[in-house]
PDB file of C-alpha atoms in Angstrom:
ATOM      1  CA  UNK I   1      -9.158  -6.179   5.503  1.00 97.00           C
ATOM      2  CA  UNK I   2      -5.640  -5.448   5.625  1.00 97.00           C
ATOM      3  CA  UNK I   3      -3.272  -2.727   3.874  1.00 98.00           C
ATOM      4  CA  UNK I   4      -0.421  -4.972   2.186  1.00 97.00           C
ATOM      5  CA  UNK I   5       2.477  -3.980   0.531  1.00 97.00           C
ATOM      6  CA  UNK I   6       4.143  -5.990  -2.406  1.00 95.00           C
ATOM      7  CA  UNK I   7       7.803  -7.063  -1.568  1.00 93.00           C
ATOM      8  CA  UNK I   8      10.474  -7.731  -4.111  1.00 86.00           C
ATOM      9  CA  UNK I   9      13.694  -9.283  -3.370  1.00 73.00           C
ATOM     10  CA  UNK I  10      16.319  -7.370  -1.236  1.00 73.00           C
ATOM     11  CA  UNK I  11      19.555  -9.302  -2.132  1.00 76.00           C
ATOM     12  CA  UNK I  12      22.383  -7.331  -1.158  1.00 86.00           C
ATOM     13  CA  UNK I  13      20.732  -4.432   0.328  1.00 91.00           C
ATOM     14  CA  UNK I  14      22.791  -3.008   2.850  1.00 92.00           C
ATOM     15  CA  UNK I  15      21.722   0.806   3.720  1.00 95.00           C
ATOM     16  CA  UNK I  16      19.752  -0.180   6.666  1.00 96.00           C
ATOM     17  CA  UNK I  17      18.619  -3.427   8.167  1.00 94.00           C
ATOM     18  CA  UNK I  18      15.771  -5.400   6.492  1.00 94.00           C
ATOM     19  CA  UNK I  19      13.966  -8.419   7.103  1.00 90.00           C
ATOM     20  CA  UNK I  20      13.691 -11.717   4.853  1.00 84.00           C
ATOM     21  CA  UNK I  21      10.578 -11.857   2.781  1.00 80.00           C
ATOM     22  CA  UNK I  22       9.371 -13.832   0.000  1.00 76.00           C
ATOM     23  CA  UNK I  23       9.849 -11.881  -3.293  1.00 77.00           C
ATOM     24  CA  UNK I  24       6.465 -11.142  -4.760  1.00 80.00           C
ATOM     25  CA  UNK I  25       4.930 -11.831  -1.521  1.00 90.00           C
ATOM     26  CA  UNK I  26       2.873  -9.193   0.621  1.00 94.00           C
ATOM     27  CA  UNK I  27       3.850  -7.509   3.897  1.00 96.00           C
ATOM     28  CA  UNK I  28       0.909  -6.368   6.007  1.00 97.00           C
ATOM     29  CA  UNK I  29       1.272  -2.855   7.239  1.00 98.00           C
ATOM     30  CA  UNK I  30       0.274  -2.133  10.775  1.00 98.00           C
ATOM     31  CA  UNK I  31       1.467  -0.982  14.196  1.00 97.00           C
ATOM     32  CA  UNK I  32       2.844  -4.226  15.082  1.00 97.00           C
ATOM     33  CA  UNK I  33       5.878  -4.592  12.730  1.00 97.00           C
ATOM     34  CA  UNK I  34       9.490  -5.338  13.940  1.00 97.00           C
ATOM     35  CA  UNK I  35      12.324  -2.765  13.116  1.00 97.00           C
ATOM     36  CA  UNK I  36      13.385  -5.131  10.389  1.00 95.00           C
ATOM     37  CA  UNK I  37       9.994  -5.389   8.860  1.00 96.00           C
ATOM     38  CA  UNK I  38       9.702  -1.494   8.788  1.00 97.00           C
ATOM     39  CA  UNK I  39      12.979  -1.187   7.163  1.00 97.00           C
ATOM     40  CA  UNK I  40      11.844  -3.719   4.560  1.00 96.00           C
ATOM     41  CA  UNK I  41       8.694  -1.503   4.100  1.00 97.00           C
ATOM     42  CA  UNK I  42      10.645   1.672   3.693  1.00 98.00           C
ATOM     43  CA  UNK I  43      13.088  -0.080   1.331  1.00 96.00           C
ATOM     44  CA  UNK I  44      10.269  -1.358  -0.750  1.00 96.00           C
ATOM     45  CA  UNK I  45       8.488   2.007  -1.070  1.00 97.00           C
ATOM     46  CA  UNK I  46      11.675   3.776  -1.959  1.00 96.00           C
ATOM     47  CA  UNK I  47      12.433   1.087  -4.517  1.00 94.00           C
ATOM     48  CA  UNK I  48       8.852   1.609  -6.097  1.00 93.00           C
ATOM     49  CA  UNK I  49       9.908   5.137  -6.797  1.00 93.00           C
ATOM     50  CA  UNK I  50      13.658   4.693  -7.718  1.00 87.00           C
ATOM     51  CA  UNK I  51      13.413   6.288 -11.022  1.00 75.00           C
ATOM     52  CA  UNK I  52      15.179   9.379 -12.375  1.00 66.00           C
ATOM     53  CA  UNK I  53      13.069  12.418 -11.568  1.00 59.00           C
ATOM     54  CA  UNK I  54      12.300  15.263 -13.939  1.00 61.00           C
ATOM     55  CA  UNK I  55      15.416  17.902 -14.320  1.00 58.00           C
ATOM     56  CA  UNK I  56      13.624  20.407 -12.149  1.00 56.00           C
ATOM     57  CA  UNK I  57      13.843  18.368  -9.098  1.00 61.00           C
ATOM     58  CA  UNK I  58      17.355  18.782  -8.830  1.00 70.00           C
ATOM     59  CA  UNK I  59      20.581  16.463  -9.519  1.00 77.00           C
ATOM     60  CA  UNK I  60      20.669  12.997  -8.084  1.00 80.00           C
ATOM     61  CA  UNK I  61      23.107  12.823  -5.073  1.00 84.00           C
ATOM     62  CA  UNK I  62      26.260  10.736  -5.516  1.00 86.00           C
ATOM     63  CA  UNK I  63      26.313   8.913  -2.305  1.00 92.00           C
ATOM     64  CA  UNK I  64      24.418   5.472  -2.094  1.00 93.00           C
ATOM     65  CA  UNK I  65      21.811   6.535   0.460  1.00 95.00           C
ATOM     66  CA  UNK I  66      21.099   9.681  -1.451  1.00 93.00           C
ATOM     67  CA  UNK I  67      20.874   8.124  -4.695  1.00 92.00           C
ATOM     68  CA  UNK I  68      18.386   5.418  -3.406  1.00 94.00           C
ATOM     69  CA  UNK I  69      16.105   7.863  -1.668  1.00 95.00           C
ATOM     70  CA  UNK I  70      16.268  10.489  -4.346  1.00 93.00           C
ATOM     71  CA  UNK I  71      12.983   9.469  -6.216  1.00 93.00           C
ATOM     72  CA  UNK I  72      11.183   8.896  -3.057  1.00 95.00           C
ATOM     73  CA  UNK I  73      12.102  12.289  -1.977  1.00 94.00           C
ATOM     74  CA  UNK I  74      11.639  14.374  -5.057  1.00 92.00           C
ATOM     75  CA  UNK I  75       9.159  12.432  -7.402  1.00 91.00           C
ATOM     76  CA  UNK I  76       5.743  14.319  -7.333  1.00 89.00           C
ATOM     77  CA  UNK I  77       3.574  11.319  -7.617  1.00 92.00           C
ATOM     78  CA  UNK I  78       4.647   8.347  -5.468  1.00 95.00           C
ATOM     79  CA  UNK I  79       3.457   4.656  -6.001  1.00 95.00           C
ATOM     80  CA  UNK I  80       3.488   1.913  -3.447  1.00 97.00           C
ATOM     81  CA  UNK I  81       2.797  -1.489  -4.935  1.00 96.00           C
ATOM     82  CA  UNK I  82      -0.072  -3.193  -2.919  1.00 96.00           C
ATOM     83  CA  UNK I  83      -3.491  -2.236  -1.723  1.00 97.00           C
ATOM     84  CA  UNK I  84      -6.143  -3.380   0.947  1.00 97.00           C
ATOM     85  CA  UNK I  85      -6.620  -7.330   0.688  1.00 97.00           C
ATOM     86  CA  UNK I  86      -9.978  -8.625   1.964  1.00 97.00           C
ATOM     87  CA  UNK I  87      -9.905 -12.077   3.318  1.00 96.00           C
ATOM     88  CA  UNK I  88     -12.633 -14.310   5.141  1.00 93.00           C
ATOM     89  CA  UNK I  89     -10.686 -15.349   8.364  1.00 89.00           C
ATOM     90  CA  UNK I  90     -13.038 -18.146   8.833  1.00 88.00           C
ATOM     91  CA  UNK I  91     -12.227 -19.745   5.613  1.00 91.00           C
ATOM     92  CA  UNK I  92      -9.165 -18.176   4.406  1.00 91.00           C
ATOM     93  CA  UNK I  93     -10.693 -17.238   0.980  1.00 93.00           C
ATOM     94  CA  UNK I  94      -9.445 -14.097  -0.371  1.00 94.00           C
ATOM     95  CA  UNK I  95     -12.022 -11.739  -2.011  1.00 94.00           C
ATOM     96  CA  UNK I  96      -9.878  -8.764  -3.052  1.00 95.00           C
ATOM     97  CA  UNK I  97      -6.228  -9.482  -3.767  1.00 94.00           C
ATOM     98  CA  UNK I  98      -4.046  -6.247  -5.014  1.00 94.00           C
ATOM     99  CA  UNK I  99      -2.987  -6.941  -8.610  1.00 91.00           C
ATOM    100  CA  UNK I 100      -0.401  -5.615 -10.926  1.00 91.00           C
ATOM    101  CA  UNK I 101      -0.239  -1.914 -11.072  1.00 90.00           C
ATOM    102  CA  UNK I 102      -2.357  -1.228  -7.997  1.00 94.00           C
ATOM    103  CA  UNK I 103      -0.843   0.988  -5.349  1.00 96.00           C
ATOM    104  CA  UNK I 104      -1.797   1.722  -1.614  1.00 97.00           C
ATOM    105  CA  UNK I 105      -1.708   5.392  -2.703  1.00 96.00           C
ATOM    106  CA  UNK I 106      -5.121   4.684  -4.300  1.00 95.00           C
ATOM    107  CA  UNK I 107      -6.713   3.209  -1.157  1.00 96.00           C
ATOM    108  CA  UNK I 108      -9.257   6.266  -1.026  1.00 95.00           C
ATOM    109  CA  UNK I 109     -10.827   4.420  -4.267  1.00 94.00           C
ATOM    110  CA  UNK I 110     -12.741   2.410  -1.511  1.00 96.00           C
ATOM    111  CA  UNK I 111     -14.517   5.633  -0.243  1.00 93.00           C
ATOM    112  CA  UNK I 112     -15.564   6.510  -3.836  1.00 91.00           C
ATOM    113  CA  UNK I 113     -17.257   3.105  -3.890  1.00 93.00           C
ATOM    114  CA  UNK I 114     -18.910   3.662  -0.290  1.00 93.00           C
ATOM    115  CA  UNK I 115     -19.862   7.150  -1.020  1.00 89.00           C
ATOM    116  CA  UNK I 116     -21.684   6.615  -4.371  1.00 79.00           C
ATOM    117  CA  UNK I 117     -23.294   3.800  -6.311  1.00 71.00           C
ATOM    118  CA  UNK I 118     -20.093   2.982  -8.076  1.00 86.00           C
ATOM    119  CA  UNK I 119     -17.279   0.325  -8.440  1.00 90.00           C
ATOM    120  CA  UNK I 120     -13.670   0.131  -8.380  1.00 94.00           C
ATOM    121  CA  UNK I 121     -10.866  -2.323  -9.739  1.00 94.00           C
ATOM    122  CA  UNK I 122      -7.773  -3.132  -7.874  1.00 95.00           C
ATOM    123  CA  UNK I 123      -5.257  -3.982 -10.519  1.00 93.00           C
ATOM    124  CA  UNK I 124      -5.048  -7.142 -12.636  1.00 93.00           C
ATOM    125  CA  UNK I 125      -4.054 -10.792 -12.510  1.00 91.00           C
ATOM    126  CA  UNK I 126      -6.490 -11.113 -10.703  1.00 93.00           C
ATOM    127  CA  UNK I 127      -8.828  -8.269 -11.443  1.00 94.00           C
ATOM    128  CA  UNK I 128     -10.260  -7.671  -8.110  1.00 95.00           C
ATOM    129  CA  UNK I 129     -13.383  -5.601  -7.960  1.00 95.00           C
ATOM    130  CA  UNK I 130     -15.713  -3.801  -5.387  1.00 96.00           C
ATOM    131  CA  UNK I 131     -19.060  -2.776  -6.522  1.00 95.00           C
ATOM    132  CA  UNK I 132     -21.866  -1.026  -4.629  1.00 95.00           C
ATOM    133  CA  UNK I 133     -25.318  -2.323  -5.124  1.00 93.00           C
ATOM    134  CA  UNK I 134     -27.645  -0.266  -3.107  1.00 92.00           C
ATOM    135  CA  UNK I 135     -26.857  -1.011   0.559  1.00 93.00           C
ATOM    136  CA  UNK I 136     -24.622  -3.897  -0.332  1.00 95.00           C
ATOM    137  CA  UNK I 137     -20.898  -3.848  -1.566  1.00 96.00           C
ATOM    138  CA  UNK I 138     -20.054  -6.965  -3.554  1.00 95.00           C
ATOM    139  CA  UNK I 139     -16.389  -8.079  -3.718  1.00 96.00           C
ATOM    140  CA  UNK I 140     -15.246 -10.230  -6.397  1.00 95.00           C
ATOM    141  CA  UNK I 141     -11.773 -11.790  -6.458  1.00 95.00           C
ATOM    142  CA  UNK I 142     -11.482 -11.741 -10.374  1.00 95.00           C
ATOM    143  CA  UNK I 143     -13.976  -9.801 -12.429  1.00 92.00           C
ATOM    144  CA  UNK I 144     -12.909 -11.660 -15.450  1.00 90.00           C
ATOM    145  CA  UNK I 145     -13.882 -15.083 -13.927  1.00 86.00           C
ATOM    146  CA  UNK I 146     -17.177 -14.378 -12.989  1.00 69.00           C
ATOM    147  CA  UNK I 147     -18.457 -17.905 -13.037  1.00 80.00           C
ATOM    148  CA  UNK I 148     -15.752 -19.327 -10.834  1.00 87.00           C
ATOM    149  CA  UNK I 149     -14.476 -16.302  -8.948  1.00 91.00           C
ATOM    150  CA  UNK I 150     -15.209 -16.108  -5.165  1.00 93.00           C
ATOM    151  CA  UNK I 151     -17.632 -13.406  -4.245  1.00 93.00           C
ATOM    152  CA  UNK I 152     -18.834 -12.099  -1.089  1.00 95.00           C
ATOM    153  CA  UNK I 153     -21.469  -9.446  -0.424  1.00 95.00           C
ATOM    154  CA  UNK I 154     -21.122  -7.233   2.835  1.00 96.00           C
ATOM    155  CA  UNK I 155     -23.073  -4.327   3.843  1.00 96.00           C
ATOM    156  CA  UNK I 156     -21.968  -0.576   3.162  1.00 96.00           C
ATOM    157  CA  UNK I 157     -21.549  -0.292   7.011  1.00 96.00           C
ATOM    158  CA  UNK I 158     -19.429  -3.297   7.245  1.00 97.00           C
ATOM    159  CA  UNK I 159     -17.030  -2.098   4.416  1.00 97.00           C
ATOM    160  CA  UNK I 160     -17.053   1.379   5.938  1.00 96.00           C
ATOM    161  CA  UNK I 161     -15.637  -0.318   9.289  1.00 98.00           C
ATOM    162  CA  UNK I 162     -13.241  -2.414   7.524  1.00 98.00           C
ATOM    163  CA  UNK I 163     -11.739   0.439   5.578  1.00 97.00           C
ATOM    164  CA  UNK I 164     -11.508   2.734   8.619  1.00 97.00           C
ATOM    165  CA  UNK I 165      -9.637   0.032  10.379  1.00 98.00           C
ATOM    166  CA  UNK I 166      -7.239  -0.404   7.276  1.00 98.00           C
ATOM    167  CA  UNK I 167      -6.482   3.282   7.254  1.00 97.00           C
ATOM    168  CA  UNK I 168      -5.824   3.161  10.962  1.00 98.00           C
ATOM    169  CA  UNK I 169      -3.330   0.385  10.339  1.00 98.00           C
ATOM    170  CA  UNK I 170      -1.613   2.542   7.738  1.00 98.00           C
ATOM    171  CA  UNK I 171      -1.539   5.459  10.264  1.00 98.00           C
ATOM    172  CA  UNK I 172      -0.167   3.134  12.795  1.00 98.00           C
ATOM    173  CA  UNK I 173       2.710   2.215  10.459  1.00 98.00           C
ATOM    174  CA  UNK I 174       3.607   5.528   9.680  1.00 98.00           C
ATOM    175  CA  UNK I 175       3.913   6.365  13.237  1.00 98.00           C
ATOM    176  CA  UNK I 176       6.283   3.329  13.642  1.00 98.00           C
ATOM    177  CA  UNK I 177       8.309   4.477  10.451  1.00 98.00           C
ATOM    178  CA  UNK I 178       8.741   7.931  11.765  1.00 98.00           C
ATOM    179  CA  UNK I 179      10.401   6.701  15.115  1.00 98.00           C
ATOM    180  CA  UNK I 180      12.329   4.107  12.846  1.00 98.00           C
ATOM    181  CA  UNK I 181      13.426   6.840  10.486  1.00 98.00           C
ATOM    182  CA  UNK I 182      14.711   8.921  13.525  1.00 98.00           C
ATOM    183  CA  UNK I 183      16.892   6.177  14.621  1.00 97.00           C
ATOM    184  CA  UNK I 184      18.094   4.569  11.262  1.00 97.00           C
ATOM    185  CA  UNK I 185      18.058   7.825   9.129  1.00 97.00           C
ATOM    186  CA  UNK I 186      18.424  10.656  11.258  1.00 97.00           C
ATOM    187  CA  UNK I 187      19.512  13.146   8.604  1.00 95.00           C
ATOM    188  CA  UNK I 188      16.584  12.337   6.525  1.00 96.00           C
ATOM    189  CA  UNK I 189      13.831  11.479   9.058  1.00 97.00           C
ATOM    190  CA  UNK I 190      11.346  14.142   8.384  1.00 97.00           C
ATOM    191  CA  UNK I 191      11.676  13.986   4.627  1.00 97.00           C
ATOM    192  CA  UNK I 192      11.305  10.517   4.461  1.00 98.00           C
ATOM    193  CA  UNK I 193       8.482  10.428   6.938  1.00 97.00           C
ATOM    194  CA  UNK I 194       6.513  13.116   4.823  1.00 97.00           C
ATOM    195  CA  UNK I 195       7.384  11.127   1.622  1.00 97.00           C
ATOM    196  CA  UNK I 196       5.964   7.933   3.230  1.00 98.00           C
ATOM    197  CA  UNK I 197       2.838   9.790   4.064  1.00 98.00           C
ATOM    198  CA  UNK I 198       2.370  10.899   0.387  1.00 97.00           C
ATOM    199  CA  UNK I 199       3.105   7.484  -0.784  1.00 97.00           C
ATOM    200  CA  UNK I 200       0.285   5.875   1.451  1.00 98.00           C
ATOM    201  CA  UNK I 201      -1.964   8.953   0.789  1.00 97.00           C
ATOM    202  CA  UNK I 202      -2.023   9.965   4.432  1.00 96.00           C
ATOM    203  CA  UNK I 203      -1.475  13.425   3.877  1.00 78.00           C
ATOM    204  CA  UNK I 204      -4.375  15.619   5.518  1.00 66.00           C
ATOM    205  CA  UNK I 205      -6.687  17.033   3.029  1.00 53.00           C
ATOM    206  CA  UNK I 206      -8.046  20.554   3.453  1.00 44.00           C
TER     207      UNK I 206
END
């Protein structure tokens, strides 16, 4: 299980260094990313929220950096396209692929599956699903293709361990991003780091 961020094209982006990635592919977020990969991730999360906030959030800055970061820093509900991808490393078979409209900010849906006899969908095309059946969690790549879709069943304890590991990967990425922001966005480092934490739902709950 890996937290992955969907990447779109970064043509002509020049506000900070970014890496080269295939558009509509995925970037795995963890504590081992290069500075360019971190820059790509921050760019993508900011781009996911690059819309004009409501008037009460203040006027948009006129400088290019301020304009690009404005949505990320002011929108109340942030989105990070992607999710937790589950792959059988032995066979390279994917059982959960984050689909359209799914975001990393909803990763705690996995906890709802674990802590109740329930289910959760992770976007569409494919419509991946996790469903708890007693002490087992069934993972289906595409719930709309039940006859042909890859399916795997794991124990609740196994899934809980995987979710804990993926959550730690997100936290490790955020730690890297904080250091990266101090170097590349020194005047915005604290607010960008706080916004990334909200976009990944890593804000401590009370």
